Short mmCIF file of C-alpha atoms and ligand atoms in Angstrom, two decimals:
data_model
loop_
_atom_site.label_atom_id
_atom_site.label_comp_id
_atom_site.label_asym_id
_atom_site.label_seq_id
_atom_site.Cartn_x
_atom_site.Cartn_y
_atom_site.Cartn_z
CA MET A 1 40.15 21.44 154.07
CA SER A 2 37.19 22.98 152.25
CA ARG A 3 37.48 25.71 149.66
CA THR A 4 37.88 29.26 150.94
CA PHE A 5 34.49 30.91 151.23
CA LEU A 6 34.14 34.66 151.08
CA GLY A 7 30.46 35.27 151.68
CA MET A 8 27.98 36.56 149.14
CA PRO A 9 26.76 33.55 147.16
CA GLY A 10 24.34 34.10 144.28
CA ARG A 11 24.28 35.69 140.87
CA ALA A 12 27.25 37.96 141.42
CA LEU A 13 29.41 34.87 141.76
CA GLU A 14 28.17 33.24 138.57
CA ARG A 15 29.30 36.01 136.23
CA GLY A 16 32.50 37.93 135.69
CA PHE A 17 33.03 41.46 136.99
CA PRO A 18 32.25 43.10 133.60
CA ALA A 19 28.77 41.54 133.47
CA ASN A 20 28.07 42.42 137.11
CA ALA A 21 29.31 45.98 136.59
CA ALA A 22 27.29 46.42 133.36
CA ALA A 23 24.12 45.56 135.28
CA ALA A 24 25.04 47.96 138.08
CA VAL A 25 25.80 50.99 135.89
CA ARG A 26 22.32 50.76 134.35
CA ASP A 27 20.88 51.53 137.81
CA SER A 28 20.90 55.34 137.89
CA GLN A 29 19.65 55.50 141.51
CA LEU A 30 22.54 53.27 142.62
CA ARG A 31 25.05 55.44 140.75
CA PHE A 32 23.60 58.59 142.35
CA ASN A 33 23.76 57.07 145.87
CA LEU A 34 27.34 55.88 145.37
CA ARG A 35 28.58 59.14 143.88
CA LYS A 36 27.05 61.23 146.66
CA ALA A 37 28.33 59.00 149.49
CA THR A 38 31.86 58.40 148.20
CA ARG A 39 32.39 62.08 147.37
CA THR A 40 31.29 63.14 150.84
CA ILE A 41 33.52 60.64 152.63
CA ARG A 42 36.61 61.29 150.51
CA GLY A 43 36.22 65.04 150.97
CA LYS A 44 36.16 64.61 154.77
CA ARG A 45 39.15 62.26 154.64
CA ALA A 46 41.20 64.65 152.53
CA SER A 47 40.64 67.57 154.89
CA VAL A 48 41.53 65.73 158.14
CA VAL A 49 44.56 64.05 156.55
CA ALA A 50 45.80 67.45 155.34
CA GLU A 51 45.80 68.68 158.95
CA LEU A 52 48.67 66.35 159.90
CA PRO A 53 52.16 67.47 158.85
CA ASP A 54 53.52 63.95 159.50
CA TRP A 55 50.87 61.94 157.64
CA GLU A 56 53.39 60.32 155.29
CA GLY A 57 55.59 59.41 158.27
CA LEU A 58 52.60 57.83 160.03
CA ARG A 59 51.73 55.93 156.86
CA GLN A 60 55.24 54.54 156.54
CA ALA A 61 55.23 53.63 160.25
CA GLY A 62 51.96 51.73 159.77
CA LYS A 63 53.43 49.90 156.80
CA ALA A 64 56.62 49.01 158.69
CA ILE A 65 54.76 47.74 161.78
CA LYS A 66 52.49 45.55 159.66
CA ASP A 67 55.38 44.17 157.60
CA HIS A 68 57.40 43.37 160.71
CA THR A 69 54.39 41.64 162.30
CA LEU A 70 53.64 39.59 159.19
CA ARG A 71 57.27 38.47 158.97
CA ASN A 72 57.05 37.22 162.57
CA LEU A 73 53.40 36.19 162.55
CA ASP A 74 53.98 32.74 164.06
CA ARG A 75 55.79 34.20 167.06
CA TYR A 76 53.24 36.94 167.75
CA LEU A 77 50.25 34.62 167.38
CA LEU A 78 51.67 32.26 170.00
CA GLN A 79 52.42 35.20 172.27
CA LEU A 80 48.82 36.38 171.85
CA GLU A 81 47.44 32.90 172.58
CA GLY A 82 49.48 32.72 175.79
CA ALA A 83 48.33 36.17 176.95
CA VAL A 84 44.63 35.55 176.19
CA THR A 85 44.73 32.19 177.98
CA ALA A 86 46.53 33.69 180.98
CA ALA A 87 43.74 36.28 181.19
CA GLY A 88 41.08 33.58 181.40
CA GLY A 89 40.06 33.46 177.72
CA HIS A 90 39.93 30.44 175.41
CA VAL A 91 41.72 30.44 172.02
CA HIS A 92 40.57 28.33 169.06
CA TRP A 93 42.38 27.97 165.72
CA ALA A 94 40.35 27.71 162.50
CA ARG A 95 41.98 26.73 159.22
CA ASP A 96 39.00 27.67 157.06
CA ALA A 97 35.42 28.94 157.04
CA ASP A 98 33.86 25.54 157.79
CA GLU A 99 36.06 24.96 160.80
CA ALA A 100 35.45 28.47 162.16
CA ASN A 101 31.68 28.11 161.73
CA ARG A 102 31.72 24.71 163.43
CA ILE A 103 33.64 26.12 166.39
CA VAL A 104 31.34 29.13 166.82
CA ALA A 105 28.13 27.11 166.40
CA GLY A 106 29.40 24.60 168.97
CA LEU A 107 30.22 27.35 171.46
CA VAL A 108 26.79 28.99 171.05
CA LYS A 109 24.92 25.71 171.37
CA ALA A 110 26.89 24.87 174.52
CA THR A 111 25.32 27.93 176.17
CA GLY A 112 21.81 26.63 175.40
CA GLU A 113 20.94 29.92 173.65
CA THR A 114 19.37 30.21 170.19
CA GLU A 115 20.00 33.92 169.60
CA VAL A 116 23.20 35.98 169.31
CA VAL A 117 23.88 39.68 168.78
CA LYS A 118 26.71 40.72 166.49
CA VAL A 119 29.10 43.62 166.24
CA LYS A 120 29.87 44.50 162.62
CA SER A 121 32.55 42.08 161.47
CA MET A 122 34.01 41.48 158.01
CA ALA A 123 35.56 38.18 159.15
CA THR A 124 32.20 36.65 160.10
CA GLN A 125 30.70 37.82 156.81
CA GLU A 126 33.69 36.35 155.02
CA ILE A 127 32.97 32.90 156.47
CA GLY A 128 29.17 33.12 156.09
CA LEU A 129 28.65 32.74 159.84
CA ASN A 130 25.04 33.97 159.95
CA GLU A 131 23.97 31.35 157.42
CA ALA A 132 25.94 28.61 159.20
CA LEU A 133 24.34 29.52 162.54
CA ALA A 134 20.87 29.60 160.96
CA ALA A 135 21.44 26.03 159.74
CA GLU A 136 22.05 25.09 163.39
CA GLY A 137 18.88 26.81 164.61
CA VAL A 138 20.65 29.94 165.91
CA THR A 139 19.52 33.42 164.81
CA ALA A 140 22.21 36.10 164.51
CA TYR A 141 21.07 39.73 164.89
CA GLU A 142 23.22 42.44 163.34
CA THR A 143 23.41 45.55 165.55
CA ASP A 144 25.37 48.02 163.43
CA LEU A 145 22.76 50.34 161.84
CA ALA A 146 23.90 49.77 158.26
CA GLU A 147 24.26 46.02 158.82
CA LEU A 148 20.75 45.99 160.30
CA ILE A 149 19.44 47.64 157.12
CA VAL A 150 21.25 45.05 155.02
CA GLN A 151 19.95 42.15 157.12
CA LEU A 152 16.34 43.35 157.22
CA GLY A 153 16.44 43.95 153.46
CA ASP A 154 17.74 40.40 152.69
CA ASP A 155 20.59 42.21 151.03
CA TRP A 156 24.39 42.08 150.83
CA PRO A 157 26.87 44.72 152.03
CA SER A 158 28.32 46.81 149.24
CA HIS A 159 30.92 48.87 151.11
CA ILE A 160 33.35 48.02 153.90
CA LEU A 161 32.51 51.00 156.08
CA VAL A 162 28.97 51.83 154.89
CA PRO A 163 27.47 48.44 154.03
CA ALA A 164 24.13 49.97 152.96
CA ILE A 165 25.72 52.71 150.84
CA HIS A 166 23.54 51.61 147.91
CA ARG A 167 20.32 52.45 149.83
CA ASN A 168 18.78 55.91 150.24
CA ARG A 169 16.60 57.18 153.08
CA ALA A 170 13.29 56.37 151.41
CA GLU A 171 14.37 52.79 150.76
CA ILE A 172 15.53 52.40 154.38
CA ARG A 173 12.19 53.66 155.67
CA GLU A 174 10.35 51.07 153.58
CA ILE A 175 12.65 48.27 154.78
CA PHE A 176 12.13 49.27 158.43
CA ARG A 177 8.35 49.50 158.05
CA GLU A 178 8.01 46.22 156.24
CA ARG A 179 10.56 44.00 158.01
CA MET A 180 11.43 45.27 161.50
CA GLY A 181 8.39 43.64 163.10
CA GLU A 182 9.47 40.21 161.85
CA TRP A 183 12.77 40.52 163.75
CA GLY A 184 11.60 42.17 166.99
CA ARG A 185 10.15 45.56 167.94
CA PRO A 186 8.36 46.99 164.87
CA ALA A 187 9.02 50.43 163.40
CA PRO A 188 6.47 53.15 164.29
CA GLU A 189 3.49 53.34 161.90
CA ASP A 190 4.18 57.00 161.13
CA LEU A 191 7.92 56.51 160.50
CA THR A 192 9.31 59.17 158.15
CA ASP A 193 12.58 59.13 156.19
CA ASP A 194 14.09 61.79 158.47
CA PRO A 195 17.52 60.43 159.55
CA ARG A 196 16.75 61.11 163.23
CA ALA A 197 13.46 59.19 163.03
CA LEU A 198 15.16 56.26 161.29
CA ALA A 199 17.97 56.20 163.86
CA GLU A 200 15.47 56.33 166.74
CA ALA A 201 13.47 53.41 165.31
CA ALA A 202 16.68 51.38 165.02
CA ARG A 203 17.79 52.39 168.53
CA LEU A 204 14.55 51.22 170.16
CA HIS A 205 14.54 48.01 168.13
CA LEU A 206 18.14 47.20 169.04
CA ARG A 207 17.89 48.20 172.71
CA GLU A 208 15.42 45.38 173.37
CA ARG A 209 17.76 42.97 171.65
CA PHE A 210 20.82 44.02 173.67
CA LEU A 211 18.98 43.61 176.96
CA SER A 212 17.65 40.13 176.21
CA THR A 213 20.48 38.33 174.36
CA LYS A 214 23.08 36.34 176.30
CA VAL A 215 25.67 35.63 173.59
CA ALA A 216 27.56 38.12 171.43
CA ILE A 217 29.82 37.65 168.42
CA SER A 218 32.35 40.23 167.31
CA GLY A 219 35.36 40.68 165.10
CA ALA A 220 38.25 42.95 166.03
CA ASN A 221 40.20 45.69 164.30
CA PHE A 222 43.39 44.84 166.17
CA MET A 223 44.80 42.29 168.62
CA ILE A 224 47.72 43.23 170.88
CA ALA A 225 50.12 40.31 171.26
CA GLU A 226 51.91 41.53 174.41
CA THR A 227 48.75 41.63 176.56
CA GLY A 228 46.23 39.54 174.61
CA THR A 229 43.96 42.60 174.21
CA LEU A 230 41.36 42.92 171.44
CA VAL A 231 40.36 46.30 170.04
CA VAL A 232 37.12 47.27 168.26
CA LEU A 233 36.54 50.68 166.68
CA GLU A 234 32.96 51.68 165.92
CA SER A 235 30.81 54.79 165.73
CA GLU A 236 27.41 53.97 167.19
CA GLY A 237 27.97 52.45 170.62
CA ASN A 238 26.28 49.20 169.57
CA GLY A 239 29.64 47.46 169.74
CA ARG A 240 30.15 48.42 173.37
CA MET A 241 26.67 47.10 174.26
CA CYS A 242 27.46 43.78 172.56
CA LEU A 243 30.88 43.48 174.12
CA THR A 244 29.83 44.22 177.70
CA LEU A 245 26.25 42.99 178.32
CA PRO A 246 26.17 39.32 177.16
CA ARG A 247 27.43 36.48 179.35
CA THR A 248 29.41 34.87 176.51
CA LEU A 249 31.55 36.78 174.03
CA ILE A 250 32.99 35.07 170.94
CA SER A 251 35.40 37.01 168.70
CA VAL A 252 36.31 35.76 165.22
CA VAL A 253 39.44 37.51 163.97
CA GLY A 254 41.73 37.06 160.97
CA ILE A 255 45.28 36.13 161.99
CA GLU A 256 46.70 39.20 160.23
CA LYS A 257 44.96 41.63 162.62
CA ILE A 258 47.68 41.29 165.22
CA LEU A 259 50.02 44.06 166.45
CA PRO A 260 52.99 43.40 168.72
CA THR A 261 52.50 46.16 171.34
CA TRP A 262 50.26 48.97 172.59
CA ARG A 263 52.81 51.48 171.20
CA ASP A 264 52.05 50.12 167.74
CA LEU A 265 48.32 50.65 168.27
CA GLU A 266 48.98 54.37 168.75
CA VAL A 267 49.92 54.66 165.06
CA PHE A 268 46.80 52.89 163.84
CA LEU A 269 44.44 54.86 166.08
CA GLN A 270 45.58 57.90 164.13
CA LEU A 271 45.57 56.30 160.69
CA LEU A 272 42.26 54.44 160.78
CA PRO A 273 39.63 57.05 161.81
CA ARG A 274 41.05 59.67 159.45
CA SER A 275 41.15 57.21 156.54
CA SER A 276 37.75 55.62 157.10
CA THR A 277 35.17 58.05 158.48
CA GLY A 278 37.24 61.20 158.01
CA GLU A 279 37.31 61.79 161.78
CA ARG A 280 40.24 62.90 163.92
CA MET A 281 39.36 60.41 166.63
CA ASN A 282 37.21 57.34 166.70
CA PRO A 283 33.94 57.79 168.68
CA TYR A 284 33.86 54.37 170.45
CA THR A 285 37.11 52.44 170.93
CA SER A 286 36.59 49.33 173.08
CA THR A 287 39.39 47.14 174.39
CA TRP A 288 39.16 43.93 176.43
CA THR A 289 41.59 41.32 177.65
CA GLY A 290 40.48 37.74 178.26
CA ALA A 291 37.46 36.91 180.41
CA THR A 292 35.93 39.45 182.77
CA GLU A 293 33.76 38.90 185.81
CA GLY A 294 30.49 37.33 184.70
CA GLN A 295 31.58 36.93 181.08
CA GLU A 296 33.22 33.99 179.28
CA PHE A 297 35.48 34.87 176.36
CA HIS A 298 36.46 32.83 173.28
CA LEU A 299 38.81 33.97 170.53
CA VAL A 300 38.64 32.15 167.17
CA LEU A 301 41.77 32.85 165.10
CA LEU A 302 40.89 32.54 161.41
CA ASP A 303 43.27 31.59 158.60
CA ASN A 304 40.89 30.92 155.63
CA GLY A 305 43.56 31.39 152.98
CA ARG A 306 45.68 34.02 154.73
CA THR A 307 48.83 31.88 155.08
CA ASP A 308 48.70 31.23 151.31
CA VAL A 309 48.60 35.00 150.73
CA LEU A 310 51.50 35.42 153.14
CA ALA A 311 53.56 33.04 151.02
CA ASP A 312 53.26 35.31 147.94
CA GLU A 313 56.04 37.90 147.84
CA VAL A 314 54.05 40.51 145.91
CA GLY A 315 50.53 39.72 147.12
CA ARG A 316 51.28 39.51 150.85
CA GLN A 317 51.12 43.29 151.22
CA ALA A 318 47.31 42.93 150.99
CA LEU A 319 47.45 41.51 154.53
CA ARG A 320 48.50 44.95 155.78
CA CYS A 321 44.95 46.16 155.10
CA ILE A 322 43.14 47.73 158.05
CA ARG A 323 39.76 47.82 156.20
CA CYS A 324 39.48 51.61 156.25
CA SER A 325 37.75 51.72 152.83
CA ALA A 326 39.65 54.81 151.62
CA CYS A 327 40.60 52.96 148.43
CA LEU A 328 36.93 52.31 147.64
CA ASN A 329 35.98 55.96 148.03
CA VAL A 330 38.56 57.19 145.51
CA CYS A 331 38.16 54.40 142.96
CA PRO A 332 36.41 55.50 139.73
CA VAL A 333 35.50 51.88 138.98
CA TYR A 334 33.92 51.27 142.40
CA GLU A 335 32.04 54.58 142.22
CA ARG A 336 30.25 53.40 139.08
CA ALA A 337 29.99 49.64 139.59
CA GLY A 338 29.21 49.52 143.33
CA GLY A 339 30.20 46.80 145.75
CA HIS A 340 27.98 43.89 144.67
CA ALA A 341 29.77 43.63 141.30
CA TYR A 342 32.88 42.31 143.09
CA GLY A 343 31.00 39.20 144.33
CA SER A 344 32.63 39.10 147.76
CA VAL A 345 32.40 40.86 151.10
CA TYR A 346 35.58 42.71 150.10
CA PRO A 347 34.64 45.15 147.33
CA GLY A 348 36.62 47.84 145.55
CA PRO A 349 40.38 47.88 144.97
CA ILE A 350 41.23 45.88 148.10
CA GLY A 351 38.64 43.27 147.09
CA ALA A 352 40.15 43.09 143.60
CA ILE A 353 43.47 41.97 145.10
CA LEU A 354 42.36 40.15 148.26
CA THR A 355 39.50 38.03 146.93
CA PRO A 356 41.42 36.33 144.08
CA GLN A 357 44.27 35.60 146.48
CA LEU A 358 42.08 34.16 149.23
CA ARG A 359 39.74 32.31 146.90
CA GLY A 360 42.09 31.50 144.00
CA MET A 361 41.40 32.32 140.36
CA GLY A 362 39.39 29.26 139.40
CA SER A 363 36.14 31.07 138.58
CA GLU A 364 35.36 33.58 135.84
CA LEU A 365 34.58 36.19 138.49
CA ASP A 366 37.85 35.75 140.39
CA ARG A 367 39.90 35.84 137.17
CA SER A 368 38.17 39.06 136.17
CA LEU A 369 38.68 40.93 139.47
CA PRO A 370 42.33 41.97 138.83
CA TYR A 371 40.99 43.74 135.71
CA ALA A 372 38.38 45.71 137.69
CA SER A 373 40.71 48.70 137.76
CA SER A 374 42.01 51.42 135.49
CA LEU A 375 45.39 51.24 137.33
CA CYS A 376 45.15 54.99 137.97
CA GLY A 377 46.93 54.52 141.32
CA ALA A 378 44.55 56.64 143.42
CA CYS A 379 44.01 53.65 145.76
CA TYR A 380 47.73 53.44 146.53
CA GLU A 381 47.99 57.15 147.22
CA VAL A 382 45.26 57.12 149.88
CA CYS A 383 46.05 53.76 151.48
CA PRO A 384 47.16 54.44 155.09
CA VAL A 385 49.44 51.39 155.07
CA ALA A 386 50.82 52.05 151.57
CA ILE A 387 49.57 48.88 149.89
CA ASP A 388 50.67 49.15 146.26
CA ILE A 389 47.36 47.85 144.90
CA PRO A 390 48.27 48.49 141.21
CA GLU A 391 51.44 46.40 141.64
CA VAL A 392 49.43 43.46 143.01
CA LEU A 393 46.78 43.87 140.30
CA VAL A 394 49.39 43.65 137.55
CA ASP A 395 51.00 40.63 139.22
CA LEU A 396 47.63 38.87 139.48
CA ARG A 397 46.85 39.66 135.84
CA ALA A 398 50.06 37.92 134.86
CA LYS A 399 49.05 34.88 136.91
CA ALA A 400 45.50 34.66 135.53
CA ARG A 401 44.75 32.12 132.79
CA HIS A 402 44.43 33.95 129.47
CA PRO A 403 42.54 32.92 126.28
CA ARG A 404 44.60 30.85 123.81
CA ALA A 405 44.42 33.49 121.07
CA GLU A 406 45.77 36.11 123.49
CA ARG A 407 48.57 33.81 124.63
CA LEU A 408 49.57 33.11 121.01
CA GLY A 409 49.46 36.83 120.17
CA MET A 410 51.64 37.69 123.17
CA ALA A 411 54.12 34.91 122.33
CA ALA A 412 54.40 36.23 118.75
CA ALA A 413 54.87 39.80 120.01
CA GLY A 414 57.55 38.61 122.45
CA TRP A 415 59.42 36.83 119.63
CA ILE A 416 59.36 39.96 117.45
CA PHE A 417 60.31 42.43 120.21
CA ASN A 418 63.16 40.19 121.33
CA ARG A 419 65.40 41.19 118.35
CA PRO A 420 65.70 44.72 116.82
CA GLU A 421 66.07 43.33 113.28
CA ARG A 422 62.83 41.32 113.66
CA LEU A 423 61.04 44.44 114.89
CA ALA A 424 62.35 46.51 111.95
CA LEU A 425 61.21 43.80 109.51
CA ALA A 426 57.77 43.61 111.12
CA GLN A 427 57.42 47.42 111.00
CA ARG A 428 58.29 47.52 107.31
CA ALA A 429 55.89 44.67 106.55
CA GLY A 430 53.19 46.44 108.58
CA GLY A 431 53.76 49.68 106.65
CA ARG A 432 53.42 47.90 103.31
CA LEU A 433 50.31 45.95 104.33
CA ARG A 434 48.67 48.75 106.32
CA ARG A 435 45.72 49.03 103.90
CA PHE A 436 44.78 45.42 104.61
CA VAL A 437 44.83 45.67 108.40
CA PRO A 438 41.17 45.40 109.56
CA LYS A 439 39.59 47.92 111.91
CA ARG A 440 38.12 45.06 113.92
CA LEU A 441 39.76 41.78 114.81
CA PRO A 442 37.94 38.59 113.86
CA GLY A 443 36.78 35.67 116.03
CA PRO A 444 37.60 35.49 119.73
CA MET A 445 39.85 38.58 119.48
CA SER A 446 36.89 40.76 118.43
CA ALA A 447 36.05 41.52 122.10
CA TRP A 448 39.28 43.52 122.27
CA THR A 449 38.34 45.79 119.35
CA ASP A 450 34.68 46.15 120.43
CA THR A 451 35.82 48.93 122.74
CA ARG A 452 39.08 50.04 121.08
CA ASP A 453 40.25 51.19 117.65
CA ILE A 454 43.31 49.56 116.13
CA PRO A 455 45.67 52.50 115.60
CA ASP A 456 46.68 53.35 112.02
CA ILE A 457 50.06 51.85 111.09
CA PRO A 458 52.42 54.59 109.82
CA ARG A 459 53.84 54.25 106.32
CA GLU A 460 57.35 54.49 107.66
CA SER A 461 58.80 53.61 111.05
CA PHE A 462 60.62 56.25 113.11
CA ARG A 463 63.94 54.39 112.73
CA ASP A 464 63.59 54.21 108.93
CA TRP A 465 62.64 57.91 108.83
CA TRP A 466 65.70 58.75 110.98
CA ASP A 467 68.06 56.71 108.76
CA ARG A 468 66.64 58.24 105.58
CA THR A 469 66.61 61.90 106.69
CA GLY A 470 69.57 61.93 109.08
CA GLY A 471 67.28 62.90 111.93
CA GLY A 472 65.20 65.36 109.87
CA ARG A 473 68.08 67.21 108.16
CA THR A 474 67.31 66.10 104.57
CA GLY A 475 63.50 66.15 104.22
CA THR A 476 60.69 64.47 105.99
CA GLU A 477 58.34 63.04 103.32
CA PRO A 478 58.60 59.29 102.51
CA ARG A 479 60.19 58.58 99.12
CA ASP A 480 58.32 56.99 96.21
CA GLY A 481 58.36 53.26 96.63
CA ASP A 482 58.54 53.50 100.42
CA ALA A 483 55.95 51.55 102.30
CA ARG A 484 52.48 53.08 102.02
S1 SF4 B 1 43.76 48.59 150.97
FE1 SF4 B 1 44.45 50.37 152.16
S2 SF4 B 1 42.93 51.97 151.61
FE2 SF4 B 1 42.01 50.00 151.02
S3 SF4 B 1 40.78 49.36 152.78
FE3 SF4 B 1 42.81 48.42 153.03
S4 SF4 B 1 43.98 49.85 154.29
FE4 SF4 B 1 42.21 50.97 153.51
#
């Protein structure tokens, strides 16, 4: 089995999160775009969530359904396979990105086509499907507006819901004018940066593509085990065009996206739109079951590290994620660093816990991701399936490999804190030697004090002060000869 691939190769992968984030915060235009977009979306989310008196009950129901499904994942996946097959579809199992890409490329080539249209899909970005298809001579066309902007701009998504969140209108206009013609119908010469004009240019460009392409590739937000139904939620109608017009439909879906029954879907159709776009109801919700007349259907079930995550008692809660992006929009770190700093298709708080689990912590970047958080807990509070992201972050930090000096320091601290008499001795010694304690640590530990001050050590510990004064009854000043 090959290593788990999570999209987005390049410079972001070569450096740790701090270096990526430092480069991003120097870009004032990026910071402005991010601040404006995340504040708008989180304001809308907060107001529609506040309308529901039973939001917390819905949230706990979503959590319980996901946990139950994950505990019985093997059973529900087999049930789903049986239902999809009975409805005329074909089910393929992919252990990793390479296997999934091989399956999809083989299916496309079997149709004799060299072009496919795509519905926005995190799973296909995760496995680098577009690049794998290009290597086989197949061109994949993104049809979601933001994904189209990203593709035409030779760029990478930086947000789960709004992949081009780092671009403003003027930049989008330039991308359309310069690149649209290379991919199909060009943008009008007199294109302005008015949102309606930009949307119309994209609509005309994409319409030609929908009408001429015979193969479509999608992901899915949910899969219903009892009937073998797949569900896609989107806002532009491009998904419905992709799902219904082509003669062959291939869906690549992570194995954790399954729900047992239609009743369960009811909960998520309330949780997801409110948490993601701040809407009461999703504009386009498409469902399909197996093959339909005139259309062949293939479902590729993707593992790519998910069963390893499932085996981790703390980390498995990340598989509850429904990719709503609410945690990104409230995260102070994401708002400043942007999505590219996370070096994977999963940015923000969910990326900080999902990427190191799927990919392992072998690289500098993946070891640094659990630290890309202030642990303020805002992500947990907004998460519609109650993923305790700070808990997983702390657990991953404990599992990460730490520098030798830090490990030695922690071992020494553990030895001292283990016995009260050792702690008292260390406090007295610290009080006596306080004048000699440097303001900055030397050598490899200096990085820690580059951004922090070592606090002053008090002349006398609280315990010694309590013993000497009887809890403040006999004077509070240290005596001559006490540690200074
Ligand atoms: S972790 Fe929770 S808030 Fe973040 S994207 Fe997933 S479901 Fe949404």
